[in-house]
CSV table of C-alpha atoms in Angstrom, one decimal:
chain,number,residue,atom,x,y,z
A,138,UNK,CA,25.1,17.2,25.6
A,139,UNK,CA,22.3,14.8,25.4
A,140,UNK,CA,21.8,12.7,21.6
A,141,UNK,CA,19.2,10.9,21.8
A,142,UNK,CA,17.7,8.7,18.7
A,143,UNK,CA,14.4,7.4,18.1
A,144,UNK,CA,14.0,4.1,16.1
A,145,UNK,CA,11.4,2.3,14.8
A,146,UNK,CA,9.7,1.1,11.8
A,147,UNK,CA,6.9,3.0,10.2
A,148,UNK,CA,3.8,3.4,12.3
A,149,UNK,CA,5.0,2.7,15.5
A,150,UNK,CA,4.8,6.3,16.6
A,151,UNK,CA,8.3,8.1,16.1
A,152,UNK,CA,6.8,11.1,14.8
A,153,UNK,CA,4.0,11.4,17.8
A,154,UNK,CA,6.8,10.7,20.6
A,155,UNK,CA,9.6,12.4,19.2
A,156,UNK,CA,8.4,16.1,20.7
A,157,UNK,CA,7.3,14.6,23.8
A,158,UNK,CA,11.0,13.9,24.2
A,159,UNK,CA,12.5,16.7,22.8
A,160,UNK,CA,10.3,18.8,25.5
A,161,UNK,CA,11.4,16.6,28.1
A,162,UNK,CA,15.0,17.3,27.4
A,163,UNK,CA,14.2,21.0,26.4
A,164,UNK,CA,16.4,20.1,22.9
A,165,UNK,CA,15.5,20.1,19.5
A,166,UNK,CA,14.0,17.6,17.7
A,167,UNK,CA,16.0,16.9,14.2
A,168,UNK,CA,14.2,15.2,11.8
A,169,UNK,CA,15.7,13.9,8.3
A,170,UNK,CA,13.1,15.3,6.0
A,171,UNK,CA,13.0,18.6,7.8
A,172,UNK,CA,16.7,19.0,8.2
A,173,UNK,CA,17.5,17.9,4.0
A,174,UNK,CA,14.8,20.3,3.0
A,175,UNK,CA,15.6,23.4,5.1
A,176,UNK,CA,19.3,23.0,4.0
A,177,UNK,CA,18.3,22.2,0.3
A,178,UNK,CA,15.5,25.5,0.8
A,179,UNK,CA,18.3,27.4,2.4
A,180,UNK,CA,21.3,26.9,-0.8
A,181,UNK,CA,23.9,25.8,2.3
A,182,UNK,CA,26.6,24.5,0.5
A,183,UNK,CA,26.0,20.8,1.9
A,184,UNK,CA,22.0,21.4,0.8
A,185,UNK,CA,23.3,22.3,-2.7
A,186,UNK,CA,25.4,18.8,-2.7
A,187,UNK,CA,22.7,17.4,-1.6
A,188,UNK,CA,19.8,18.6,-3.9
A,189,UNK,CA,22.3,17.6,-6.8
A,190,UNK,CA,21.8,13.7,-5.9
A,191,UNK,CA,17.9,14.3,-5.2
A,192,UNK,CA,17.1,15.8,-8.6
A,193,UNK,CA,18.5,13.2,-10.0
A,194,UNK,CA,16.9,10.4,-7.5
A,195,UNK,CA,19.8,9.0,-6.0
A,196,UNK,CA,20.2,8.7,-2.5
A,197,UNK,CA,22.2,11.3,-0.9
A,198,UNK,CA,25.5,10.0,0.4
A,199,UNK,CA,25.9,8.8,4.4
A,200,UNK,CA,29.1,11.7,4.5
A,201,UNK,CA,26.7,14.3,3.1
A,202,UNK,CA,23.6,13.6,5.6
A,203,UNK,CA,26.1,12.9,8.6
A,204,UNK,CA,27.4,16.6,8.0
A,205,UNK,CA,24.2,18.4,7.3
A,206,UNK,CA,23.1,16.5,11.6
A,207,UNK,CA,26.7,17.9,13.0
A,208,UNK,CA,25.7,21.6,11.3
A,209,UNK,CA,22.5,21.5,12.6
A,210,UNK,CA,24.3,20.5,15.7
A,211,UNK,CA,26.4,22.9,16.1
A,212,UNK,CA,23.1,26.0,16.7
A,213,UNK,CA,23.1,27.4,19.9
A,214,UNK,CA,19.2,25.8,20.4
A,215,UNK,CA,21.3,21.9,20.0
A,216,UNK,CA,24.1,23.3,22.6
A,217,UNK,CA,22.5,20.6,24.7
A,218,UNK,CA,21.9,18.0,22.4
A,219,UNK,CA,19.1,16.8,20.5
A,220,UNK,CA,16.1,14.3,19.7
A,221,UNK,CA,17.1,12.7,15.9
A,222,UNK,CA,14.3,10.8,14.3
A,223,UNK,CA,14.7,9.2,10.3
A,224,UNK,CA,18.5,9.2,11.1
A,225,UNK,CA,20.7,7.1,11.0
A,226,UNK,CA,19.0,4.3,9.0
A,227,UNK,CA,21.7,1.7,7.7
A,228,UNK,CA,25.0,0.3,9.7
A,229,UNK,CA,26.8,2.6,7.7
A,230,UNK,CA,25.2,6.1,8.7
A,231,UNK,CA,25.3,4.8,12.2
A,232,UNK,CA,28.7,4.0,11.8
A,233,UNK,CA,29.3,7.5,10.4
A,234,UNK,CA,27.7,9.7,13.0
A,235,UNK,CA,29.7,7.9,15.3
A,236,UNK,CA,33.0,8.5,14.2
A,237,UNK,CA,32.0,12.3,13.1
A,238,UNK,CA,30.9,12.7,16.7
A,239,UNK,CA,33.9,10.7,18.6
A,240,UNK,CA,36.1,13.7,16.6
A,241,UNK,CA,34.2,16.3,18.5
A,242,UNK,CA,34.1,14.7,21.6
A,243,UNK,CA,30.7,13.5,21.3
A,244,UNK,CA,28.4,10.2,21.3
A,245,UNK,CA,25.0,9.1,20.8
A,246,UNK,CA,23.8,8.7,24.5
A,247,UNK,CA,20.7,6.8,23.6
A,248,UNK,CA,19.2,5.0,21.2
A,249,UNK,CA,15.3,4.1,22.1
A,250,UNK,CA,13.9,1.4,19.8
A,251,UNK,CA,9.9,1.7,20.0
A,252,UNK,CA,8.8,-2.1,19.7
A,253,UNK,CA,5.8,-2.8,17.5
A,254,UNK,CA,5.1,-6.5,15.9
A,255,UNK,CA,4.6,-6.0,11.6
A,256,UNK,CA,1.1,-7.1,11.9
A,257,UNK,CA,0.1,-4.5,14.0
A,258,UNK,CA,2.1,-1.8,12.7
A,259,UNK,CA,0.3,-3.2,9.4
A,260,UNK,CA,-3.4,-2.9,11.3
A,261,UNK,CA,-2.5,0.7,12.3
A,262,UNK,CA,-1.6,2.3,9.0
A,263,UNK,CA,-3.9,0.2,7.1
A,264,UNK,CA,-7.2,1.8,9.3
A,265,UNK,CA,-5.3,5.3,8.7
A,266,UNK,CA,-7.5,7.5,6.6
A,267,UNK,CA,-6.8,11.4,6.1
A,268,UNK,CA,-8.9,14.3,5.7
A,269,UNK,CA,-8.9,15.3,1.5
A,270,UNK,CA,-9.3,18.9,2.1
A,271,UNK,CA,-6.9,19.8,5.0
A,272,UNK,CA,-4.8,16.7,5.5
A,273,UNK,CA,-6.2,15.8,9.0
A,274,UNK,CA,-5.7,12.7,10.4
A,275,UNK,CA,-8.0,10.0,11.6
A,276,UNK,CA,-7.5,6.0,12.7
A,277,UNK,CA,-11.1,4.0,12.4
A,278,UNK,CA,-9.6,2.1,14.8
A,279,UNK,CA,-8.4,3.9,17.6
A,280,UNK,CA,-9.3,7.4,16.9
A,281,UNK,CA,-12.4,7.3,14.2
A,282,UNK,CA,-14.5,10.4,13.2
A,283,UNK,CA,-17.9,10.7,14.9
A,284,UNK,CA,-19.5,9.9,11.3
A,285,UNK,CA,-18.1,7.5,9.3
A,286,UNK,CA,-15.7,8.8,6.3
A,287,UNK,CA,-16.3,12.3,7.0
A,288,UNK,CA,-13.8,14.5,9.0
A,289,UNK,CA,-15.0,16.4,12.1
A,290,UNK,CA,-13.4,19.6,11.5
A,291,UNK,CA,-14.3,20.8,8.3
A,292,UNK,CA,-16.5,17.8,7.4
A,293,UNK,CA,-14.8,17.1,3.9
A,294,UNK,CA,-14.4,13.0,3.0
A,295,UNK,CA,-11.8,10.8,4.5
A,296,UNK,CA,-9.6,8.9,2.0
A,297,UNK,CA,-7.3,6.0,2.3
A,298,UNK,CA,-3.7,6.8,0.9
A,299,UNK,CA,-2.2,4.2,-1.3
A,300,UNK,CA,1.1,3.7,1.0
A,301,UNK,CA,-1.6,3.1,3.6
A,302,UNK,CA,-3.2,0.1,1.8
A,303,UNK,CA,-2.2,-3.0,3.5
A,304,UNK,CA,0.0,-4.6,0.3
A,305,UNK,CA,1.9,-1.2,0.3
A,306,UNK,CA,2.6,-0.8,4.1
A,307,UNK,CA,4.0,-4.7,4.0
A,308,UNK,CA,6.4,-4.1,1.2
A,309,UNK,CA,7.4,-1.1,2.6
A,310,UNK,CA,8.3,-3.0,5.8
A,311,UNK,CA,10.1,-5.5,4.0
A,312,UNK,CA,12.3,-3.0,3.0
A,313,UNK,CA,12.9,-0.9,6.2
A,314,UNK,CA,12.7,-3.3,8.9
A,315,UNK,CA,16.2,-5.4,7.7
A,316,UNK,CA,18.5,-2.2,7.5
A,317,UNK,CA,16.9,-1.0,11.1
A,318,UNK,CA,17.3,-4.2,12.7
A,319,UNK,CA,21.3,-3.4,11.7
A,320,UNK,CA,20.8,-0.4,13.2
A,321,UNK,CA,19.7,-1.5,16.5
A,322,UNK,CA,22.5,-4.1,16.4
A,323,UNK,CA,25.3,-1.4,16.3
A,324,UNK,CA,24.2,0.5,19.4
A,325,UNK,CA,22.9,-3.1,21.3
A,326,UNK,CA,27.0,-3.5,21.0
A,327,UNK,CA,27.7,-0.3,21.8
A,328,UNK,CA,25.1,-0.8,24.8
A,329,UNK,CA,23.3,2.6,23.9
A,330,UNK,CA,19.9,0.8,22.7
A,331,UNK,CA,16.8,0.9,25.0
A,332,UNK,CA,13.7,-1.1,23.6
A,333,UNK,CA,10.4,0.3,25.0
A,334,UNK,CA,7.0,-2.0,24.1
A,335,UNK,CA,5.0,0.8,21.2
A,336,UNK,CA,1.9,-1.6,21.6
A,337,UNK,CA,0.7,0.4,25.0
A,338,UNK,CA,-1.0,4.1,25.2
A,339,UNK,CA,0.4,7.0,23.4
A,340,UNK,CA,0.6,8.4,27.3
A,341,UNK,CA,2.3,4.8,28.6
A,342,UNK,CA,4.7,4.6,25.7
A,343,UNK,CA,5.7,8.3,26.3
A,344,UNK,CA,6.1,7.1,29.8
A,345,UNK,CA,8.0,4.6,29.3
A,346,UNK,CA,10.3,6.7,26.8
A,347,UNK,CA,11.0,9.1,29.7
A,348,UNK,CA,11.9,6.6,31.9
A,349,UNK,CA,14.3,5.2,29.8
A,350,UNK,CA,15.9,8.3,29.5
A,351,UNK,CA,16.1,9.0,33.0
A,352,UNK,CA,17.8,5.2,33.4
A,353,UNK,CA,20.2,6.4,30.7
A,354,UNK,CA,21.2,9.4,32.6
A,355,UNK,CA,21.8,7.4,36.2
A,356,UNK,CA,23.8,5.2,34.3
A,357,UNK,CA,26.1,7.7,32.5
A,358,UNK,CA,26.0,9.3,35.2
């Protein structure tokens, strides 16, 4: 079984490289969101625990999402392992999944940090602008729309999102970047970390991604 997890803060590219890695490995990618909605959309007895604490607001305890990854897990598509992105995100979760998995036999194999400095993380989300009709996605700075504001597909106006203004995308890394670095410092002791520069190509960083996991696997091996 091959567990792999993805870290990094928002906008370094988690979401673009995560399914470049879970076709490398030919196992499911496991996302957070995804996985708390289906089980919430699906009345699973852990998505009914869990949609009790998110009606309310409350954060859904670390037991709770640890159990919901190990059911996902346990499908015959995750026989092999999977690619977790959003997960864990404190000490605490990591600390969690691994215990839950050393009972099973199991352990996180890698954990690949994509490294991008807050400024440009900052420069990247704050020159993010989406399509207002159908959501598409555009960067004026590395991937702008052949006319300025307007989307190329269905030629409806491009907006700025208010988490993308720059005071937003800050505060919000205030926040996240503190209870990730704890992350990364677990699995630095448990020497599962791999840090991989996010500043390159989308092609180089998913390049360097691969790589990393096929260093992992020599190692392990």
């Amino acid at each position: 079984m091959k567990l792999v997890i993805l870290l990094g803060a928002p906008g370094a590219g988690k979401g673009t490289q995560a399914p470049v890695l879970s076709d490398h490995l030919g196992v499911p990618f496991l996302g957070s969101g995804d996985l708390l909605r289906a089980a919430v959309a699906a009345r699973t007895p852990l998505g009914t625990a869990a949609d009790r604490y998110m009606s309310r607001g409350q954060l859904v305890p670390d037991a709770t999402i640890v159990d919901i990854f190990l059911e996902r897990l346990a499908a015959d598509d995750a026989r092999n392992g999977a690619v977790l992105d959003g997960f864990p995100r404190t000490r605490g979760q990591a600390e969690a999944l691994d215990r839950a998995l050393a009972e099973r036999g199991k352990r996180v194999d890698l954990a690949l940090y994509i490294d991008v400095p807050v400024d440009d993380l900052v420069a990247r989300m704050a020159s993010r602008r989406i399509c207002a009709a159908k959501g598409h996605v555009y960067n004026i700075a590395s991937n702008p729309p052949r006319m300025t504001g307007i989307c190329d597909i269905d030629g409806s106006p491009l907006v700025q999102r208010t988490d993308d203004l720059e005071e937003t995308v800050r505060a919000r890394m205030s926040q996240q970047i503190p209870p990730l670095e704890d992350v990364m410092e677990h699995y630095r002791a448990t020497g599962a970390l791999r840090t991989v520069d996010g500043r390159r190509s989308i092609d180089e960083v998913s390049a360097a991604l691969i790589a990393a996991l096929e260093v992992g696997a020599a190692e392990a091996s």
